Coordinates of C-alpha atoms in Angstrom, one line a residue:
M1 CA 80.5 12.6 81.6
P2 CA 83.5 14.1 83.4
V3 CA 82.7 11.9 86.5
I4 CA 82.4 8.8 84.3
A5 CA 85.7 9.5 82.6
A6 CA 87.4 10.1 86.0
L7 CA 85.9 6.8 87.3
A8 CA 87.3 5.1 84.3
R9 CA 90.8 6.5 84.9
A10 CA 90.6 5.5 88.5
S11 CA 89.7 1.9 87.7
H12 CA 93.2 1.1 86.4
P13 CA 91.7 0.6 83.0
A14 CA 94.6 -1.1 81.3
P15 CA 94.9 -4.1 83.6
T16 CA 91.1 -4.2 84.0
I17 CA 90.6 -4.5 80.3
V18 CA 93.4 -7.0 79.8
V19 CA 92.3 -9.3 82.6
T20 CA 88.7 -9.2 81.5
A21 CA 89.6 -9.9 77.9
L22 CA 91.8 -12.8 79.0
A23 CA 89.0 -14.3 81.1
A24 CA 86.6 -14.1 78.2
L25 CA 89.1 -15.7 75.9
L26 CA 89.7 -18.5 78.4
A27 CA 86.0 -19.0 78.7
V28 CA 85.8 -19.6 74.9
G29 CA 88.7 -22.0 75.2
A30 CA 87.0 -23.9 78.0
G31 CA 84.0 -24.4 75.7
H32 CA 81.5 -21.7 76.8
G33 CA 79.0 -20.3 74.4
P34 CA 78.3 -16.6 74.0
G35 CA 76.1 -16.4 77.1
G36 CA 78.5 -18.2 79.4
T37 CA 81.4 -16.2 78.0
L38 CA 79.6 -12.9 78.6
L39 CA 78.7 -13.9 82.2
V40 CA 82.4 -14.8 82.9
G41 CA 83.5 -11.6 81.4
L42 CA 81.0 -9.4 83.4
A43 CA 81.9 -11.1 86.7
V44 CA 85.6 -10.6 86.1
L45 CA 85.1 -7.0 84.9
T46 CA 83.2 -6.0 88.0
G47 CA 85.7 -7.7 90.2
Q48 CA 88.6 -5.9 88.5
L49 CA 86.8 -2.6 88.8
S50 CA 86.4 -3.1 92.5
I51 CA 90.1 -3.9 92.8
G52 CA 91.1 -0.8 90.8
W53 CA 88.8 1.6 92.7
S54 CA 89.7 0.3 96.1
N55 CA 93.4 0.7 95.2
D56 CA 93.0 4.4 94.4
L57 CA 90.7 5.0 97.3
L58 CA 93.1 3.4 99.8
D59 CA 96.2 5.1 98.2
A60 CA 94.7 8.6 97.8
A61 CA 96.8 10.2 100.5
R62 CA 100.0 8.6 99.2
D63 CA 99.1 9.7 95.6
R64 CA 98.6 13.3 96.8
A65 CA 101.9 13.2 98.7
V66 CA 103.9 12.4 95.6
G67 CA 101.8 14.6 93.3
R68 CA 100.3 11.9 91.1
V69 CA 98.5 13.9 88.4
D70 CA 97.2 10.7 86.7
K71 CA 95.1 9.9 89.8
P72 CA 91.6 11.6 89.8
L73 CA 91.2 11.2 93.5
A74 CA 94.6 12.8 94.2
T75 CA 93.9 15.8 91.9
G76 CA 90.3 16.3 93.2
A77 CA 88.7 15.5 89.9
L78 CA 86.9 12.7 91.7
S79 CA 85.4 12.7 95.2
T80 CA 85.8 9.9 97.7
R81 CA 82.0 9.7 98.0
V82 CA 81.6 8.9 94.3
V83 CA 84.3 6.2 94.3
A84 CA 82.9 4.7 97.5
L85 CA 79.4 4.5 96.0
A86 CA 80.7 3.0 92.7
L87 CA 82.8 0.6 94.8
G88 CA 79.8 -0.6 96.8
L89 CA 77.6 -1.2 93.8
T90 CA 80.4 -3.0 92.0
L91 CA 81.1 -5.3 94.9
A92 CA 77.4 -6.2 95.1
A93 CA 77.4 -6.9 91.3
T94 CA 80.6 -9.0 91.7
V95 CA 79.1 -11.3 94.3
A96 CA 75.8 -11.7 92.3
L97 CA 77.5 -12.4 89.0
S98 CA 80.0 -14.8 90.6
L99 CA 77.2 -16.8 92.2
A100 CA 75.5 -16.9 88.8
L101 CA 78.5 -18.8 87.6
G102 CA 77.9 -21.6 90.1
A103 CA 79.1 -22.2 93.6
R104 CA 82.6 -23.5 92.7
A105 CA 83.3 -20.9 90.1
A106 CA 82.1 -18.2 92.5
L107 CA 84.5 -19.4 95.2
A108 CA 87.4 -19.3 92.7
H109 CA 86.5 -15.9 91.4
L110 CA 86.0 -14.4 94.9
L111 CA 89.4 -15.8 95.8
L112 CA 90.8 -14.0 92.8
V113 CA 89.1 -10.7 93.8
G114 CA 90.1 -11.3 97.4
G115 CA 93.8 -11.5 96.3
G116 CA 93.5 -8.1 94.7
W117 CA 91.9 -6.6 97.8
A118 CA 94.5 -8.2 100.1
Y119 CA 97.2 -6.6 98.1
N120 CA 95.5 -3.2 98.3
L121 CA 94.8 -3.6 102.1
G122 CA 98.4 -4.0 103.0
L123 CA 100.2 -7.0 101.5
K124 CA 101.7 -4.7 98.9
S125 CA 104.0 -3.3 101.6
T126 CA 105.3 -6.7 102.7
V127 CA 107.9 -9.3 101.5
V128 CA 105.0 -11.4 100.3
S129 CA 103.6 -8.7 98.0
W130 CA 103.8 -11.2 95.1
L131 CA 101.4 -13.7 96.8
P132 CA 98.1 -12.0 95.9
Y133 CA 99.1 -11.7 92.3
V134 CA 100.1 -15.4 92.2
V135 CA 96.8 -16.5 93.8
A136 CA 94.7 -14.2 91.5
F137 CA 96.3 -15.1 88.2
A138 CA 96.4 -18.8 89.1
A139 CA 92.7 -18.7 89.8
L140 CA 91.8 -16.8 86.6
P141 CA 91.8 -19.9 84.3
V142 CA 90.1 -21.9 87.0
V143 CA 87.0 -19.7 87.0
P144 CA 85.6 -20.4 83.4
W145 CA 86.3 -24.1 83.8
L146 CA 84.5 -24.4 87.1
A147 CA 81.6 -22.4 85.5
L148 CA 81.0 -25.3 83.0
D149 CA 78.1 -27.7 83.5
P150 CA 79.3 -29.9 85.1
P151 CA 82.2 -28.1 86.6
V152 CA 85.7 -29.4 85.8
L153 CA 89.2 -28.3 86.7
P154 CA 91.5 -27.0 84.0
P155 CA 94.7 -28.8 83.1
W156 CA 97.3 -28.3 85.9
W157 CA 99.6 -26.3 83.6
M158 CA 97.1 -23.5 83.1
P159 CA 96.9 -22.3 86.8
A160 CA 100.7 -22.9 86.9
V161 CA 101.3 -20.5 84.0
G162 CA 98.8 -18.1 85.5
G163 CA 100.6 -18.1 88.8
L164 CA 104.0 -17.5 87.2
L165 CA 102.4 -14.8 85.0
G166 CA 101.0 -13.1 88.1
A167 CA 104.4 -13.1 89.9
G168 CA 106.0 -11.5 86.9
A169 CA 103.2 -9.1 86.4
H170 CA 103.5 -7.9 90.0
V171 CA 107.2 -7.0 89.5
V172 CA 106.6 -5.4 86.1
N173 CA 103.7 -3.4 87.5
V174 CA 105.6 -2.1 90.5
L175 CA 108.9 -1.2 88.8
P176 CA 107.9 2.1 87.3
D177 CA 106.6 3.3 90.7
L178 CA 109.5 2.3 92.9
A179 CA 110.6 5.8 93.7
D180 CA 107.1 7.1 94.5
D181 CA 106.4 4.0 96.6
A182 CA 109.6 4.4 98.5
A183 CA 108.7 8.0 99.3
T184 CA 105.4 6.8 100.9
G185 CA 106.6 3.8 102.8
V186 CA 105.6 1.0 100.4
R187 CA 108.2 -1.8 100.6
G188 CA 107.1 -4.9 98.8
L189 CA 109.5 -7.6 97.5
P190 CA 110.5 -5.6 94.4
H191 CA 111.3 -2.5 96.5
R192 CA 113.5 -4.7 98.8
L193 CA 115.3 -6.3 95.9
G194 CA 115.9 -3.1 93.9
A195 CA 115.1 -2.3 90.3
R196 CA 117.9 -4.3 88.7
A197 CA 117.4 -7.5 90.6
S198 CA 113.6 -7.2 90.2
G199 CA 113.9 -6.8 86.5
V200 CA 116.0 -10.0 86.4
L201 CA 113.5 -11.8 88.6
A202 CA 110.6 -10.8 86.4
V203 CA 112.3 -12.1 83.2
V204 CA 113.3 -15.4 84.8
V205 CA 109.8 -16.0 86.3
L206 CA 108.0 -15.2 83.1
L207 CA 110.4 -17.2 81.0
T208 CA 109.6 -20.2 83.3
G209 CA 105.9 -19.5 82.6
T210 CA 106.6 -19.6 78.8
A211 CA 108.3 -23.0 79.2
V212 CA 105.4 -24.4 81.2
A213 CA 102.9 -23.1 78.7
V214 CA 104.8 -24.7 75.8
L215 CA 105.7 -28.0 77.4
G216 CA 102.9 -28.5 80.0
P217 CA 100.1 -29.7 77.7
G218 CA 102.2 -32.7 76.7
G219 CA 102.2 -34.4 73.4
P220 CA 103.7 -33.0 70.2
V221 CA 104.8 -29.4 70.6
P222 CA 103.9 -27.2 67.6
V223 CA 106.8 -25.6 65.8
W224 CA 105.4 -22.2 66.5
A225 CA 105.4 -22.9 70.3
W226 CA 109.1 -24.0 70.1
A227 CA 109.8 -20.8 68.2
V228 CA 108.1 -18.7 70.9
L229 CA 110.1 -20.4 73.7
A230 CA 113.3 -20.0 71.8
G231 CA 112.6 -16.3 71.1
A232 CA 111.7 -15.7 74.8
G233 CA 114.9 -17.4 75.9
M234 CA 117.0 -15.3 73.5
L235 CA 115.3 -12.2 74.7
A236 CA 115.9 -13.1 78.3
V237 CA 119.6 -13.9 77.7
V238 CA 120.2 -10.6 75.9
S239 CA 118.3 -8.4 78.3
L240 CA 119.9 -9.9 81.5
G241 CA 123.2 -8.9 80.2
R242 CA 122.2 -5.3 79.7
P243 CA 122.0 -2.4 82.2
G244 CA 119.0 -0.1 82.8
R245 CA 115.4 -1.0 82.0
A246 CA 116.2 -3.7 79.4
P247 CA 115.0 -6.5 81.7
F248 CA 111.8 -4.6 82.3
Y249 CA 110.9 -4.3 78.6
A250 CA 112.0 -7.9 78.0
A251 CA 109.7 -9.0 80.9
M252 CA 106.7 -7.2 79.3
A253 CA 107.4 -8.8 75.9
I254 CA 107.7 -12.3 77.5
A255 CA 104.5 -11.7 79.5
L256 CA 102.7 -11.0 76.3
A257 CA 104.1 -14.2 74.7
N258 CA 102.9 -16.1 77.8
V259 CA 99.3 -14.9 77.3
V260 CA 99.3 -15.8 73.6
V261 CA 100.7 -19.3 74.2
L262 CA 98.4 -19.9 77.1
L263 CA 95.3 -19.0 75.0
V264 CA 96.3 -20.9 71.9
R265 CA 97.4 -24.0 73.8
A266 CA 94.2 -23.9 75.9
A267 CA 92.0 -23.9 72.8

């Protein structure tokens, strides 16, 4: 049990659970029944586990250098061998489950997983650190739609919202670790911009995503959707005029609003 618990902590459980749940809800919105929704969810879950474990495996030395007590590999609570074994099994399951979704859906999902791996393998330390997130989140709504029989592409605005959500999520995810990353030589786009400018960028990008989610589907816009867009806009304006971490918290709130609007408008 201690090993299982440590593996769970090393998998980056919060984003793994959130992305898997989002994929399953998008599958329901695309028209999948229980079986199809479960298959999409399992494929995405295994892919996210592989991304999380590979991240901790590749960053173990950096995490030890900055004394990350929340990282089981860095503290010795988990061995490299165990993570490598879990990673290999999970990758095999990811490929098998992706292929079970159909060739086109498999390609989209493996592109999503490949984006996460590309980030872990080095793009996180470059000026295009945002690109893997954009690719992965844009591909996320595509997977359940291409897994339909026959496969179809989702409306254009869904991958667009996903890509903008991914760009904002990258910045929001990196901001708390800027100091630790700087100490170990990681210099992605947020590190180069600095905390203040990155917080502003996250708010602007995510607010754009809210606008696309509200207006993209076309036709009459529900009153609640206008209210969400207005609320996100007000939150953005207020936060951008404040110092400190206000933009960071505003970006997190707007990101949550984006997910809600995306799911409801996709239904």
